[in-house]
Short mmCIF file of C-alpha atoms and ligand atoms in Angstrom, two decimals:
data_model
loop_
_atom_site.label_atom_id
_atom_site.label_comp_id
_atom_site.label_asym_id
_atom_site.label_seq_id
_atom_site.Cartn_x
_atom_site.Cartn_y
_atom_site.Cartn_z
CA MET A 1 -90.94 30.30 179.58
CA GLU A 2 -89.16 26.94 179.75
CA PHE A 3 -89.66 24.57 176.82
CA GLU A 4 -89.18 20.86 176.45
CA PRO A 5 -88.15 19.45 173.06
CA VAL A 6 -90.01 16.41 171.71
CA ILE A 7 -88.27 14.40 169.01
CA GLY A 8 -89.17 11.33 166.96
CA LEU A 9 -86.80 9.81 164.40
CA GLU A 10 -87.43 7.96 161.16
CA VAL A 11 -84.42 5.89 160.10
CA HIS A 12 -83.88 4.20 156.76
CA ALA A 13 -81.36 1.38 156.89
CA GLN A 14 -80.13 -0.20 153.69
CA LEU A 15 -80.00 -3.96 154.12
CA SER A 16 -76.78 -5.64 153.04
CA THR A 17 -78.29 -8.46 150.99
CA THR A 18 -76.42 -9.37 147.82
CA SER A 19 -79.49 -8.99 145.59
CA LYS A 20 -82.39 -6.53 145.45
CA ILE A 21 -85.72 -6.91 147.24
CA PHE A 22 -87.90 -7.98 144.27
CA CYS A 23 -85.45 -9.09 141.55
CA GLY A 24 -82.06 -10.78 141.20
CA CYS A 25 -80.04 -7.64 140.43
CA SER A 26 -76.90 -6.98 142.45
CA THR A 27 -76.94 -4.39 145.22
CA ALA A 28 -73.18 -3.72 144.97
CA PHE A 29 -72.27 -0.06 145.44
CA GLY A 30 -70.27 1.92 142.90
CA ALA A 31 -70.99 0.04 139.64
CA ALA A 32 -71.31 1.94 136.34
CA PRO A 33 -74.75 3.64 136.13
CA ASN A 34 -77.69 1.44 135.13
CA THR A 35 -75.68 -1.79 134.93
CA HIS A 36 -77.51 -3.30 137.91
CA ALA A 37 -81.00 -3.01 136.49
CA CYS A 38 -83.49 -5.39 134.90
CA PRO A 39 -87.08 -5.22 133.59
CA ILE A 40 -88.41 -5.71 137.13
CA CYS A 41 -86.56 -2.91 138.91
CA LEU A 42 -86.92 -0.71 135.81
CA GLY A 43 -90.68 -1.08 136.16
CA MET A 44 -91.39 -2.52 132.72
CA PRO A 45 -95.00 -3.51 132.06
CA GLY A 46 -95.95 -7.12 132.59
CA VAL A 47 -93.21 -8.11 135.02
CA LEU A 48 -93.82 -9.46 138.50
CA PRO A 49 -91.87 -8.78 141.70
CA VAL A 50 -90.76 -11.76 143.80
CA LEU A 51 -89.90 -11.09 147.45
CA ASN A 52 -86.31 -11.79 148.52
CA ARG A 53 -86.51 -14.10 151.56
CA LYS A 54 -83.25 -12.73 152.96
CA VAL A 55 -84.80 -9.25 153.23
CA VAL A 56 -87.57 -10.63 155.43
CA GLU A 57 -85.05 -12.50 157.54
CA TYR A 58 -82.97 -9.33 158.06
CA ALA A 59 -86.07 -7.29 158.94
CA LEU A 60 -87.04 -9.99 161.45
CA ARG A 61 -83.57 -9.92 163.00
CA MET A 62 -83.90 -6.19 163.63
CA ALA A 63 -87.46 -6.56 164.87
CA LEU A 64 -86.40 -9.19 167.41
CA ALA A 65 -83.31 -7.25 168.49
CA THR A 66 -85.52 -4.21 169.22
CA HIS A 67 -88.17 -6.22 171.11
CA CYS A 68 -90.90 -5.63 168.53
CA GLN A 69 -94.06 -7.66 168.08
CA ILE A 70 -93.92 -9.47 164.79
CA ALA A 71 -96.95 -9.58 162.53
CA GLY A 72 -97.87 -13.08 161.40
CA HIS A 73 -99.50 -11.43 158.41
CA SER A 74 -98.22 -8.28 156.80
CA GLN A 75 -98.76 -6.63 153.48
CA PHE A 76 -96.84 -4.67 150.86
CA ALA A 77 -98.44 -1.46 149.65
CA ARG A 78 -97.88 0.91 146.76
CA LYS A 79 -96.90 4.44 147.66
CA ASN A 80 -97.74 6.45 144.57
CA TYR A 81 -95.83 9.54 143.48
CA PHE A 82 -94.03 10.79 140.43
CA TYR A 83 -90.30 11.45 140.37
CA PRO A 84 -87.74 10.70 137.64
CA ASP A 85 -85.81 8.32 139.93
CA LEU A 86 -88.91 6.13 140.34
CA PRO A 87 -89.72 4.52 136.98
CA LYS A 88 -92.79 2.57 138.17
CA GLY A 89 -94.52 5.69 139.49
CA TYR A 90 -94.86 4.01 142.88
CA GLN A 91 -92.59 2.69 145.59
CA ILE A 92 -93.33 -0.70 147.08
CA SER A 93 -93.46 -0.24 150.84
CA GLN A 94 -95.56 -1.39 153.79
CA TYR A 95 -98.26 0.81 155.21
CA GLU A 96 -101.18 -0.40 157.28
CA LEU A 97 -99.70 -3.81 158.03
CA PRO A 98 -95.96 -3.51 158.69
CA ILE A 99 -93.87 -6.55 159.59
CA ALA A 100 -93.18 -5.36 163.15
CA GLN A 101 -94.53 -2.88 165.72
CA ARG A 102 -94.25 -1.75 169.34
CA GLY A 103 -90.63 -2.35 170.26
CA TYR A 104 -87.99 -0.35 172.12
CA ILE A 105 -84.30 0.19 172.64
CA ASP A 106 -82.53 1.50 175.74
CA ILE A 107 -80.09 4.37 175.54
CA GLU A 108 -77.91 5.90 178.20
CA ILE A 109 -78.22 9.61 178.69
CA GLU A 110 -76.65 11.57 181.56
CA ASN A 111 -75.84 8.29 183.31
CA THR A 112 -79.41 7.05 183.33
CA VAL A 113 -81.02 4.48 181.09
CA LYS A 114 -83.88 5.79 179.01
CA ARG A 115 -86.21 3.60 177.00
CA ILE A 116 -87.15 4.83 173.52
CA GLY A 117 -90.18 3.22 171.90
CA ILE A 118 -90.07 1.87 168.37
CA THR A 119 -93.42 2.48 166.70
CA ARG A 120 -92.88 0.25 163.70
CA ILE A 121 -90.39 -1.38 161.36
CA HIS A 122 -91.33 -1.95 157.76
CA MET A 123 -89.65 -3.13 154.57
CA GLU A 124 -89.51 -1.14 151.35
CA GLU A 125 -87.53 -0.65 148.16
CA ASP A 126 -85.14 2.23 147.55
CA ALA A 127 -85.52 4.61 144.60
CA GLY A 128 -82.84 5.48 142.02
CA LYS A 129 -80.52 8.45 142.05
CA LEU A 130 -80.47 11.63 139.99
CA LEU A 131 -77.03 12.84 138.94
CA HIS A 132 -76.80 16.60 138.49
CA ASP A 133 -73.87 17.97 136.55
CA PRO A 134 -73.73 21.75 137.09
CA THR A 135 -72.08 22.27 133.69
CA GLN A 136 -75.01 20.60 131.88
CA SER A 137 -78.58 21.74 131.34
CA PHE A 138 -79.98 18.27 132.07
CA SER A 139 -79.72 15.60 134.76
CA ARG A 140 -79.04 11.90 134.47
CA VAL A 141 -80.76 9.00 136.20
CA ASP A 142 -78.92 6.02 137.72
CA LEU A 143 -81.29 3.17 138.55
CA ASN A 144 -78.75 0.83 140.17
CA ARG A 145 -80.20 1.66 143.59
CA THR A 146 -83.81 1.13 142.51
CA GLY A 147 -85.12 -1.88 144.37
CA VAL A 148 -82.30 -2.07 146.92
CA PRO A 149 -83.91 -3.25 150.18
CA LEU A 150 -84.48 -0.88 153.08
CA ILE A 151 -86.08 -1.12 156.46
CA GLU A 152 -87.64 1.98 157.94
CA ILE A 153 -87.49 2.18 161.73
CA VAL A 154 -89.87 4.77 163.20
CA SER A 155 -89.43 5.86 166.81
CA GLU A 156 -92.06 7.09 169.23
CA PRO A 157 -91.75 10.79 170.09
CA ASP A 158 -89.84 9.76 173.24
CA ILE A 159 -86.60 11.63 172.64
CA ARG A 160 -86.07 14.84 174.61
CA SER A 161 -82.77 16.34 173.42
CA ALA A 162 -80.43 16.51 170.44
CA GLU A 163 -77.90 14.56 172.48
CA ALA A 164 -80.42 11.79 173.16
CA ALA A 165 -81.23 11.69 169.43
CA GLY A 166 -77.54 11.10 168.77
CA ALA A 167 -77.36 8.36 171.40
CA TYR A 168 -80.47 6.69 169.97
CA LEU A 169 -79.02 6.71 166.44
CA ARG A 170 -75.67 5.36 167.59
CA LYS A 171 -77.34 2.55 169.47
CA LEU A 172 -79.60 1.71 166.55
CA ARG A 173 -76.65 1.65 164.19
CA ALA A 174 -74.59 -0.48 166.57
CA ILE A 175 -77.43 -3.04 166.71
CA LEU A 176 -77.74 -3.11 162.89
CA ARG A 177 -73.99 -3.68 162.64
CA TYR A 178 -73.94 -6.34 165.35
CA LEU A 179 -76.66 -8.12 163.39
CA LYS A 180 -74.56 -7.71 160.21
CA ILE A 181 -77.59 -6.56 158.23
CA CYS A 182 -76.53 -2.97 157.39
CA ASP A 183 -73.13 -1.33 157.12
CA GLY A 184 -74.48 1.82 158.79
CA ASN A 185 -72.52 4.22 156.61
CA MET A 186 -74.29 7.58 156.93
CA GLU A 187 -72.12 9.44 154.41
CA GLU A 188 -72.80 6.82 151.72
CA GLY A 189 -76.49 6.84 152.55
CA SER A 190 -76.90 3.31 153.84
CA PHE A 191 -78.14 4.76 157.17
CA ARG A 192 -80.38 7.82 156.78
CA CYS A 193 -82.37 9.77 159.29
CA ASP A 194 -85.24 12.28 159.25
CA ALA A 195 -85.93 14.08 162.50
CA ASN A 196 -89.35 15.27 163.68
CA VAL A 197 -89.05 18.08 166.17
CA SER A 198 -91.53 20.02 168.30
CA ILE A 199 -91.40 21.87 171.59
CA ARG A 200 -93.93 22.33 174.39
CA PRO A 201 -94.03 24.33 177.62
CA HIS A 202 -92.41 22.41 180.46
CA GLY A 203 -94.98 20.22 182.18
CA ALA A 204 -97.49 20.31 179.30
CA SER A 205 -98.90 16.94 178.27
CA ALA A 206 -100.01 17.75 174.71
CA PHE A 207 -97.40 17.81 171.95
CA GLY A 208 -96.69 20.91 169.94
CA THR A 209 -96.79 21.13 166.15
CA ARG A 210 -93.82 19.36 164.63
CA THR A 211 -91.54 20.02 161.71
CA GLU A 212 -89.64 17.34 159.85
CA LEU A 213 -85.94 17.81 159.12
CA LYS A 214 -84.36 16.18 156.10
CA ASN A 215 -80.88 15.95 154.57
CA LEU A 216 -79.08 14.94 157.75
CA ASN A 217 -76.00 13.15 156.44
CA SER A 218 -73.97 12.65 159.58
CA PHE A 219 -74.43 12.31 163.34
CA LYS A 220 -73.00 15.79 163.74
CA HIS A 221 -75.57 17.25 161.36
CA VAL A 222 -78.45 15.47 163.06
CA GLU A 223 -77.54 16.97 166.42
CA LYS A 224 -76.75 20.43 165.00
CA ALA A 225 -79.95 20.57 162.95
CA ILE A 226 -82.11 19.54 165.92
CA LEU A 227 -80.46 22.15 168.19
CA TYR A 228 -81.00 24.78 165.53
CA GLU A 229 -84.63 23.79 165.03
CA ILE A 230 -85.40 23.78 168.78
CA GLN A 231 -83.98 27.28 169.05
CA ARG A 232 -85.86 28.48 165.97
CA GLN A 233 -89.17 27.16 167.31
CA LYS A 234 -88.55 28.81 170.70
CA GLU A 235 -87.97 32.14 169.02
CA VAL A 236 -91.11 31.84 166.89
CA ILE A 237 -93.23 31.07 169.96
CA MET A 238 -91.62 33.74 172.15
CA ASP A 239 -92.35 36.27 169.38
CA GLY A 240 -96.03 35.31 169.62
CA GLY A 241 -95.98 33.25 166.42
CA GLN A 242 -97.06 29.69 165.69
CA ILE A 243 -95.13 26.72 164.38
CA VAL A 244 -96.19 25.65 160.91
CA GLN A 245 -96.11 21.94 160.17
CA GLU A 246 -93.64 21.65 157.32
CA THR A 247 -90.69 19.74 155.94
CA LEU A 248 -87.37 21.53 156.33
CA LEU A 249 -84.08 20.94 154.57
CA TRP A 250 -80.91 21.23 156.63
CA ASN A 251 -78.21 23.26 154.93
CA PRO A 252 -74.91 22.09 156.46
CA ASP A 253 -72.89 24.93 154.92
CA LYS A 254 -75.09 27.68 156.30
CA GLY A 255 -75.95 25.79 159.51
CA GLN A 256 -79.66 26.51 159.09
CA THR A 257 -82.84 25.01 157.71
CA THR A 258 -84.95 26.10 154.76
CA SER A 259 -88.55 25.18 154.03
CA MET A 260 -89.03 22.40 151.49
CA ARG A 261 -92.79 21.98 151.59
CA SER A 262 -95.69 22.83 153.90
CA LYS A 263 -98.48 20.54 155.07
CA GLU A 264 -100.73 21.86 152.29
CA GLU A 265 -98.19 20.75 149.71
CA ALA A 266 -97.72 17.35 151.35
CA HIS A 267 -98.13 14.37 149.09
CA ASP A 268 -101.20 12.20 149.06
CA TYR A 269 -99.61 8.88 148.29
CA ARG A 270 -102.84 6.97 147.67
CA TYR A 271 -101.48 3.88 149.37
CA PHE A 272 -103.12 0.60 148.46
CA PRO A 273 -102.13 -3.06 148.84
CA ASP A 274 -99.85 -4.18 146.03
CA PRO A 275 -101.88 -6.68 143.98
CA ASP A 276 -98.68 -8.22 142.57
CA LEU A 277 -97.45 -9.38 145.98
CA LEU A 278 -99.19 -11.92 148.18
CA PRO A 279 -99.81 -11.03 151.81
CA LEU A 280 -96.71 -12.04 153.72
CA THR A 281 -97.21 -14.90 156.16
CA ILE A 282 -94.47 -15.59 158.67
CA ASP A 283 -94.55 -18.76 160.70
CA ASP A 284 -93.51 -18.87 164.34
CA ALA A 285 -90.94 -21.61 163.82
CA TRP A 286 -88.96 -19.39 161.47
CA VAL A 287 -89.10 -16.47 163.89
CA GLU A 288 -87.92 -18.72 166.72
CA ASP A 289 -85.09 -20.01 164.60
CA ILE A 290 -83.95 -16.46 163.87
CA ARG A 291 -84.29 -15.50 167.55
CA LYS A 292 -82.13 -18.47 168.58
CA ASN A 293 -79.42 -17.42 166.16
CA LEU A 294 -79.23 -13.75 167.10
CA PRO A 295 -75.72 -12.73 168.15
CA GLU A 296 -75.01 -11.32 171.59
CA LEU A 297 -76.19 -7.69 171.32
CA PRO A 298 -74.52 -4.52 172.69
CA ASP A 299 -76.44 -4.31 176.00
CA ALA A 300 -75.86 -7.97 176.87
CA LYS A 301 -72.20 -7.81 175.86
CA CYS A 302 -71.71 -4.67 177.93
CA GLU A 303 -73.18 -6.38 181.01
CA ARG A 304 -70.99 -9.41 180.45
CA PHE A 305 -67.82 -7.29 180.07
CA ILE A 306 -68.55 -5.66 183.43
CA GLY A 307 -69.22 -8.99 185.12
CA ALA A 308 -66.64 -11.27 183.52
CA TYR A 309 -63.71 -8.88 183.20
CA GLY A 310 -64.40 -6.53 186.10
CA LEU A 311 -64.39 -3.51 183.79
CA PRO A 312 -65.93 -0.18 184.81
CA ALA A 313 -69.25 0.54 183.06
CA TYR A 314 -67.66 3.28 181.00
CA ASP A 315 -64.98 0.95 179.60
CA ALA A 316 -67.54 -1.74 178.81
CA GLU A 317 -69.74 0.80 177.05
CA VAL A 318 -66.89 2.04 174.83
CA LEU A 319 -65.54 -1.44 174.06
CA THR A 320 -68.96 -2.82 173.09
CA SER A 321 -69.89 0.18 170.92
CA SER A 322 -68.90 -1.99 167.98
CA ARG A 323 -68.77 -5.74 167.63
CA GLU A 324 -65.31 -5.56 166.04
CA LEU A 325 -63.89 -3.51 168.91
CA ALA A 326 -65.41 -5.91 171.45
CA ASP A 327 -63.92 -8.86 169.55
CA TYR A 328 -60.54 -7.15 169.46
CA PHE A 329 -60.63 -6.73 173.24
CA GLU A 330 -61.67 -10.32 173.89
CA THR A 331 -59.09 -11.78 171.50
CA SER A 332 -56.35 -9.76 173.17
CA VAL A 333 -57.50 -10.67 176.69
CA SER A 334 -57.68 -14.35 175.84
CA ALA A 335 -54.02 -14.22 174.75
CA HIS A 336 -53.04 -12.37 177.95
CA PRO A 337 -55.73 -12.81 180.60
CA ASN A 338 -53.80 -11.33 183.55
CA ASN A 339 -55.21 -7.86 183.59
CA PRO A 340 -58.26 -7.05 181.42
CA LYS A 341 -58.43 -3.49 182.74
CA GLN A 342 -54.90 -2.88 181.52
CA THR A 343 -55.86 -4.21 178.06
CA SER A 344 -58.90 -1.94 178.11
CA ASN A 345 -56.75 1.08 179.03
CA TRP A 346 -54.42 0.42 176.11
CA ILE A 347 -57.27 -0.04 173.64
CA MET A 348 -59.21 3.02 174.79
CA GLY A 349 -56.07 5.12 175.06
CA SER A 350 -53.20 4.47 172.67
CA LEU A 351 -54.98 2.23 170.16
CA LEU A 352 -58.12 4.33 169.60
CA ALA A 353 -56.00 7.49 169.44
CA LEU A 354 -53.80 5.87 166.82
CA LEU A 355 -56.78 4.70 164.73
CA ASN A 356 -58.33 8.12 165.06
CA THR A 357 -55.27 9.99 163.76
CA GLU A 358 -54.82 7.50 160.93
CA GLY A 359 -58.54 7.57 160.06
CA LYS A 360 -58.76 3.78 160.31
CA ASP A 361 -61.30 1.53 161.93
CA ILE A 362 -60.49 -1.33 164.24
CA GLY A 363 -60.50 -3.87 161.40
CA GLN A 364 -57.55 -2.02 159.85
CA SER A 365 -55.55 -1.70 163.05
CA PRO A 366 -51.80 -1.91 162.37
CA VAL A 367 -51.44 -3.55 165.81
CA SER A 368 -53.19 -6.92 166.04
CA PRO A 369 -54.91 -8.03 169.27
CA GLY A 370 -52.27 -10.74 169.65
CA ALA A 371 -49.44 -8.22 169.27
CA LEU A 372 -51.00 -5.97 171.92
CA ALA A 373 -51.27 -8.97 174.24
CA ALA A 374 -47.59 -9.79 173.63
CA LEU A 375 -46.64 -6.21 174.48
CA LEU A 376 -48.60 -6.24 177.74
CA LYS A 377 -47.04 -9.56 178.64
CA LEU A 378 -43.57 -7.99 178.31
CA VAL A 379 -44.66 -5.33 180.81
CA ASP A 380 -46.16 -7.86 183.24
CA ASP A 381 -43.06 -10.04 183.02
CA GLY A 382 -40.91 -7.04 183.95
CA ILE A 383 -39.01 -7.14 180.65
CA ILE A 384 -39.95 -3.56 179.80
CA SER A 385 -41.43 -0.76 181.84
CA GLY A 386 -44.91 0.64 181.22
CA LYS A 387 -43.33 3.83 179.99
CA ILE A 388 -41.11 2.07 177.46
CA ALA A 389 -44.15 0.06 176.35
CA LYS A 390 -45.60 3.22 174.82
CA THR A 391 -42.43 3.67 172.73
CA VAL A 392 -42.61 0.03 171.65
CA PHE A 393 -46.32 0.41 170.80
CA ASP A 394 -45.63 3.39 168.54
CA GLU A 395 -42.87 1.41 166.81
CA MET A 396 -45.20 -1.59 166.37
CA ALA A 397 -47.76 0.70 164.74
CA LYS A 398 -45.13 2.15 162.43
CA THR A 399 -43.30 -1.03 161.42
CA GLY A 400 -45.68 -3.90 162.15
CA LYS A 401 -42.84 -5.71 163.92
CA PRO A 402 -43.59 -7.90 166.97
CA PRO A 403 -42.85 -6.20 170.32
CA GLU A 404 -40.13 -8.73 171.30
CA VAL A 405 -38.18 -7.92 168.12
CA ILE A 406 -38.42 -4.17 168.69
CA VAL A 407 -37.30 -4.52 172.30
CA GLN A 408 -34.31 -6.63 171.19
CA GLU A 409 -33.31 -4.42 168.27
CA LYS A 410 -33.52 -1.18 170.23
CA GLY A 411 -32.12 -2.58 173.47
CA LEU A 412 -35.16 -1.45 175.44
CA MET A 413 -35.03 -4.23 178.04
CA GLN A 414 -35.66 -3.05 181.50
CA VAL A 415 -32.47 -2.86 183.57
CA SER A 416 -32.99 -5.19 186.53
CA ASP A 417 -29.32 -5.74 187.20
CA THR A 418 -28.87 -4.85 190.89
CA SER A 419 -25.23 -3.88 190.82
CA ALA A 420 -25.62 -1.77 187.66
CA LEU A 421 -28.55 0.12 189.20
CA GLU A 422 -26.73 0.51 192.51
CA GLN A 423 -23.85 2.10 190.69
CA VAL A 424 -26.12 4.60 188.90
CA ALA A 425 -27.89 5.46 192.15
CA HIS A 426 -24.56 5.98 193.85
CA GLN A 427 -23.39 8.40 191.14
CA ILE A 428 -26.62 10.38 191.26
CA ILE A 429 -26.51 10.77 195.02
CA ALA A 430 -22.89 11.91 194.78
CA ARG A 431 -23.89 14.45 192.12
CA TYR A 432 -26.58 16.03 194.32
CA PRO A 433 -25.21 16.23 197.85
CA LYS A 434 -27.52 19.10 198.89
CA GLU A 435 -30.68 17.24 197.85
CA ALA A 436 -29.38 14.10 199.56
CA ALA A 437 -28.82 16.05 202.76
CA ASP A 438 -32.32 17.57 202.48
CA TYR A 439 -33.86 14.12 202.15
CA ARG A 440 -31.91 12.75 205.06
CA GLY A 441 -32.97 15.81 207.02
CA GLY A 442 -36.62 14.81 206.57
CA LYS A 443 -37.63 16.42 203.25
CA GLU A 444 -39.22 13.26 201.85
CA LYS A 445 -40.48 15.01 198.74
CA VAL A 446 -36.95 15.03 197.32
CA PHE A 447 -37.15 11.27 196.89
CA GLY A 448 -39.12 11.66 193.67
CA PHE A 449 -36.36 13.84 192.31
CA PHE A 450 -33.83 11.05 192.78
CA ILE A 451 -36.11 8.49 191.12
CA GLY A 452 -36.47 10.87 188.18
CA GLN A 453 -32.72 11.35 187.87
CA VAL A 454 -32.01 7.60 187.87
CA MET A 455 -34.72 7.02 185.26
CA LYS A 456 -33.26 9.82 183.16
CA GLU A 457 -29.76 8.40 183.44
CA THR A 458 -31.02 4.96 182.30
CA ARG A 459 -33.26 6.47 179.60
CA GLY A 460 -36.38 5.11 181.27
CA LYS A 461 -35.18 1.52 181.26
CA ALA A 462 -34.50 1.03 184.96
CA ASN A 463 -36.87 -1.28 186.81
CA PRO A 464 -38.84 1.28 188.86
CA GLN A 465 -39.42 -0.99 191.86
CA MET A 466 -35.73 -1.81 192.11
CA VAL A 467 -34.72 1.85 191.77
CA ASN A 468 -37.11 2.63 194.57
CA ASP A 469 -35.62 -0.01 196.85
CA ILE A 470 -32.01 0.83 196.07
CA LEU A 471 -32.46 4.57 196.59
CA LYS A 472 -34.28 3.99 199.88
CA ARG A 473 -31.38 1.86 201.02
CA GLN A 474 -28.61 4.21 199.87
CA LEU A 475 -30.25 7.46 200.99
CA GLY A 476 -31.30 5.92 204.25
CA ALA A 477 -27.70 4.95 205.05
P1 ADP B 1 -95.33 10.85 158.88
O1 ADP B 1 -95.50 9.51 158.27
O2 ADP B 1 -96.18 11.91 158.31
O3 ADP B 1 -93.90 11.30 158.91
P2 ADP B 1 -95.77 9.71 161.54
O4 ADP B 1 -97.02 9.80 162.36
O5 ADP B 1 -95.39 8.40 161.01
O6 ADP B 1 -95.86 10.79 160.39
O7 ADP B 1 -94.63 10.24 162.49
C1 ADP B 1 -93.34 10.30 162.09
C2 ADP B 1 -92.42 10.60 163.25
O8 ADP B 1 -92.78 11.81 163.90
C3 ADP B 1 -92.41 9.56 164.35
O9 ADP B 1 -91.07 9.25 164.63
C4 ADP B 1 -93.06 10.23 165.55
O10 ADP B 1 -92.50 9.79 166.75
C5 ADP B 1 -92.73 11.68 165.30
N1 ADP B 1 -93.69 12.61 165.89
C6 ADP B 1 -95.03 12.55 165.83
N2 ADP B 1 -95.56 13.63 166.47
C7 ADP B 1 -94.53 14.38 166.91
C8 ADP B 1 -94.42 15.63 167.61
N3 ADP B 1 -95.50 16.33 167.97
N4 ADP B 1 -93.20 16.10 167.89
C9 ADP B 1 -92.11 15.42 167.51
N5 ADP B 1 -92.14 14.26 166.85
C10 ADP B 1 -93.33 13.73 166.55
MG1 MG B 2 -92.24 11.29 158.05
ZN1 ZN B 3 -83.55 -5.79 138.80
#
């Protein structure tokens, strides 16, 4: 029997505001435990939360960027449960009336665009963190994270493969980063994902019973865990069993999931509107103002890169995967507008490979966009060959020196001196009389051999077009 996977994702994105959602405490990461905490986020009796306007603005940015309908009136609700990292005994979230609903994003999968629905986006506060020291018989609580703002983005069950889940998450993260509202760091927990997975016989319209996967700390783990879970569910069904609705924990070391809790053990959160917070009213003028000030988003930028620079869709897709990379490309092209495709090739090839091996991101690139432009200009002006340019690029990365200086210091200028090149060609032809005779006898393939020999003799510095012309002339004689 053929099965079709059905996947819906719940993403928590930590908003990069400087202060928490309901108090003035700092959200900075890495401070000493419990130094960013006050009576409000510690849940002391008698205190009142006050909503951070910036959090609403950030949530609205994401809602607009994902084509959601924005609720003129929304409401905060208390989600009640007990855990030592939650001093109030409830988390302030949104439940029946979230700030935004019914949006979508487009992803590209197997060269076709697929639209994934966004069910809802709501705002909530984060909980604290338990610190477990295996050498101690107790755990510690750090409440610095308590009250840090999050948005939860819930997708429709529109995703049909682990690969598509990965593409959806990458796109969502790119949008959050373009909007500069979340740093998107999965390992540090500022971008977290739970995956709901079910399968159904091909062609069936009803959904199967789903399980929810937690503890997915990287894109790789999300895709691996979903693949594992699809396979597990297939085996259960093929063995005549039934899928149990449950929450599963992904174990990255073992590469498998273990049950965390079943539906019977699921929490009843007893949601109710938070009486300490007024219903949230958002006026249209504010929404319009935010809409007007949205940056150009990945899809629009990608389209523009194809149209304005004549780039292939694949190049445009890669270059617009992050705003910083797109900016790097455009800065470099504006300094050397001759050949945007050539700039793209260098960024996607040598530069990304370099950043990858050095574990750096584009913001830390040892080669600036201006320096790359200067290098490509040297090639276009015929001062160095394309082959030598790679050597110069590696040297730029190592030393940070401008390309002109490296070319000068190492004497890498292309040899375009006719008489010098004629002399080299003459020597080479004299050295290989048999090959020369072959060529003159009609074996045209041997021509490449002579080009290679002249390039070797000049250590790659000969102007290739001139070598070509000179050899044609001399061998033709
Ligand atoms: P809960 O709040 O209990 O997690 P929701 O109804 O909010 O439940 O759904 C959470 C996620 O599960 C959504 O992303 C949704 O798309 C997804 N989902 C719902 N039903 C299924 C299903 N049968 N298979 C896969 N995913 C599903
Ligand atoms: Mg859920
Ligand atoms: Zn506080």
